[in-house]
CSV table of C-alpha atoms in Angstrom, one decimal:
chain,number,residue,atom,x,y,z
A,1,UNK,CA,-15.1,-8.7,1.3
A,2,UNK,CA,-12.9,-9.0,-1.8
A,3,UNK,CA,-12.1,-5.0,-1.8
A,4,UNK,CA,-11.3,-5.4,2.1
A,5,UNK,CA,-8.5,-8.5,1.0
A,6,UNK,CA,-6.9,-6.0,-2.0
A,7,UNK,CA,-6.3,-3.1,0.6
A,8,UNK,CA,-4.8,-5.7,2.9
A,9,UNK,CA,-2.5,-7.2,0.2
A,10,UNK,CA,-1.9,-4.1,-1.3
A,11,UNK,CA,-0.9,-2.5,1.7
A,12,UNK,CA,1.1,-5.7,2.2
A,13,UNK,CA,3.5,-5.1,-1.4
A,14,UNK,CA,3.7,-1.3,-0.6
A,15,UNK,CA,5.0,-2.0,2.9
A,16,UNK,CA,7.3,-4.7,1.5
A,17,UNK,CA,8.7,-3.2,-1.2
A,18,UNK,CA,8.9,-0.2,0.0
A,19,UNK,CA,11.0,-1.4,2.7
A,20,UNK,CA,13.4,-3.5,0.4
A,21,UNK,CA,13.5,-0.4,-2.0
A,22,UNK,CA,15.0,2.0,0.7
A,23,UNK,CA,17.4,-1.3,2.0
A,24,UNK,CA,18.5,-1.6,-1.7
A,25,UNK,CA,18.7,2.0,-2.1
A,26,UNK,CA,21.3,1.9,1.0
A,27,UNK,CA,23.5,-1.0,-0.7
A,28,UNK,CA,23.2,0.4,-4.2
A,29,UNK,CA,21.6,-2.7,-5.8
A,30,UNK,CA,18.8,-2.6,-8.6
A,31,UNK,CA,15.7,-1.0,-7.6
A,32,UNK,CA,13.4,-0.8,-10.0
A,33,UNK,CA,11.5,-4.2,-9.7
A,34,UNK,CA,10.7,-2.9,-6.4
A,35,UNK,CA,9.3,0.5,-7.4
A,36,UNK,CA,7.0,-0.9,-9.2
A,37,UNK,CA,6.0,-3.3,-6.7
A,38,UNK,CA,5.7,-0.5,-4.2
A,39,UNK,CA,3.6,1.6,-7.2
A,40,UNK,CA,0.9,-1.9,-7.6
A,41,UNK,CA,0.7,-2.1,-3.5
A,42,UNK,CA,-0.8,1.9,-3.8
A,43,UNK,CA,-2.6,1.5,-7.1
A,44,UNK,CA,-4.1,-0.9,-5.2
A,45,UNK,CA,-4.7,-0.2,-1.8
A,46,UNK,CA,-6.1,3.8,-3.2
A,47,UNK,CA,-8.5,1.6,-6.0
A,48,UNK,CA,-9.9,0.0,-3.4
A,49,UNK,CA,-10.4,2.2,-0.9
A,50,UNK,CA,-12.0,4.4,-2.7
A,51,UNK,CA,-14.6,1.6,-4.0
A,52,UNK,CA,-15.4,1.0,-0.3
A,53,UNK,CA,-15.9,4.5,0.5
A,54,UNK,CA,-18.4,4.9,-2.5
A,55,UNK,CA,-21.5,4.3,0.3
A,56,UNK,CA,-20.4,7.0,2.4
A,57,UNK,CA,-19.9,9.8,0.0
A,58,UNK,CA,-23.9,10.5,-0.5
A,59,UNK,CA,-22.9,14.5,-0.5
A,60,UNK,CA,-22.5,13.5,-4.3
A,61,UNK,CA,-24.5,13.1,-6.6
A,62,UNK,CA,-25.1,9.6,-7.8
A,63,UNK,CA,-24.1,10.3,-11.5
A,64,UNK,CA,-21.3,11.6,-10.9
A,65,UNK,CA,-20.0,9.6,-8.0
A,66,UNK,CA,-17.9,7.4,-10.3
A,67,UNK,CA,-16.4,10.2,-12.1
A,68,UNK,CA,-15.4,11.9,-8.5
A,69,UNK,CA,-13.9,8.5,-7.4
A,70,UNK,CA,-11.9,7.9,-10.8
A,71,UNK,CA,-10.7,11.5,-10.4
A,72,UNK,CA,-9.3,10.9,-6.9
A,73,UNK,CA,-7.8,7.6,-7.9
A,74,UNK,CA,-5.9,9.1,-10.6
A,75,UNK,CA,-4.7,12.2,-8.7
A,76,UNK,CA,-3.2,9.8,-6.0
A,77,UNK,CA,-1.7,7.3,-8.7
A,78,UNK,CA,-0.1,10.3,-10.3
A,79,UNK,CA,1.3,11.4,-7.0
A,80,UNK,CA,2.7,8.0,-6.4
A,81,UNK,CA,4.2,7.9,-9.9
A,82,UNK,CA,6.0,10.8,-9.4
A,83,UNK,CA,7.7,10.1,-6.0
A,84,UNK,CA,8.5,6.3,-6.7
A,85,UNK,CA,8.5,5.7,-10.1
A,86,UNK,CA,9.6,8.7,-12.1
A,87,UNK,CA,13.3,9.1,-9.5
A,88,UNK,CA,14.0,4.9,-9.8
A,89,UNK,CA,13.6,5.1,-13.9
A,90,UNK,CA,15.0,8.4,-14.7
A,91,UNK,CA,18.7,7.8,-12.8
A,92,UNK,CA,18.8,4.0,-14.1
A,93,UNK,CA,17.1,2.7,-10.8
A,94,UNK,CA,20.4,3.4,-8.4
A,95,UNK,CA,22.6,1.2,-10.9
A,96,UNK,CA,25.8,2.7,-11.8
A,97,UNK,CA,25.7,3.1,-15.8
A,98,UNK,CA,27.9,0.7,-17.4
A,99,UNK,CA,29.3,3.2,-19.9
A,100,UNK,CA,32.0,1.2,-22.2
A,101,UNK,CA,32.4,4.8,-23.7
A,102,UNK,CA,33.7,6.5,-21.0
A,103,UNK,CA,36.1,3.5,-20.0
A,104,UNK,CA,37.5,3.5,-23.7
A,105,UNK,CA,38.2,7.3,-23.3
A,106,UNK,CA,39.4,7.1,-19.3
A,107,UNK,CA,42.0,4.3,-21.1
A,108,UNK,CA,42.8,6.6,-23.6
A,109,UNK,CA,43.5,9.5,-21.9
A,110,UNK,CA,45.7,7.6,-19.2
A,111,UNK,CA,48.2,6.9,-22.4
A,112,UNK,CA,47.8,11.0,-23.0
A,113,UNK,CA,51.1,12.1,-22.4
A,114,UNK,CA,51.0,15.3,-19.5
A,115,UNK,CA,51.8,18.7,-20.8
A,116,UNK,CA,54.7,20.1,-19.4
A,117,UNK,CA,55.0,24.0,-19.0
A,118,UNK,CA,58.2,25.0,-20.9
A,119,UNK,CA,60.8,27.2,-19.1
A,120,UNK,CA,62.2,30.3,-21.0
């Protein structure tokens, strides 16, 4: 009963923040809290799925059932890491980088006076 209630709640935070990530993906807000909300909701939902498909998997062998089951969580997990996670951390999460850098050079160069071409 309890591995029934964490694929309905995990299937609930996937759902729900994978909907606000693609709404705050739109607006260009912050979008990493929700990633990793969406990433728990399928941790979750694959971990126990799996665990309630253990009965029904007799074509394996019973020692090594837990290893086949671990195998397949991780595969999925990795999966999911690569298509929500890895795109929301590596580009700052669809934040625009607040560069002080590049303003101080933008400044600078605006002062730059233009090069002229010279007539002969």
């Amino acid at each position: 009963m309890m591995l029934i209630a964490g694929v309905i709640v995990g299937a609930m935070f996937l759902m729900g923040g994978a909907y606000r990530l693609m709404e705050n993906k739109k607006t260009g807000g912050g979008t990493r809290m929700y990633a990793l909300i969406t990433y728990a909701g399928l941790a979750a939902v694959v971990v126990c799925t799996m665990e309630l498909l253990k009965p029904f998997l007799t074509f394996i062998p019973q020692e090594y059932l837990t290893l086949f089951v671990f195998a397949i969580d991780i595969a999925v997990l990795i999966l999911g890491g690569d298509t929500i996670l890895k795109p929301e951390f590596e580009d700052g999460g669809g934040k625009k980088k607040d560069n002080h850098l590049s303003e101080y050079r933008d400044r600078q160069n605006s002062y730059r006076p233009k090069n002229k071409k010279k007539k002969k």
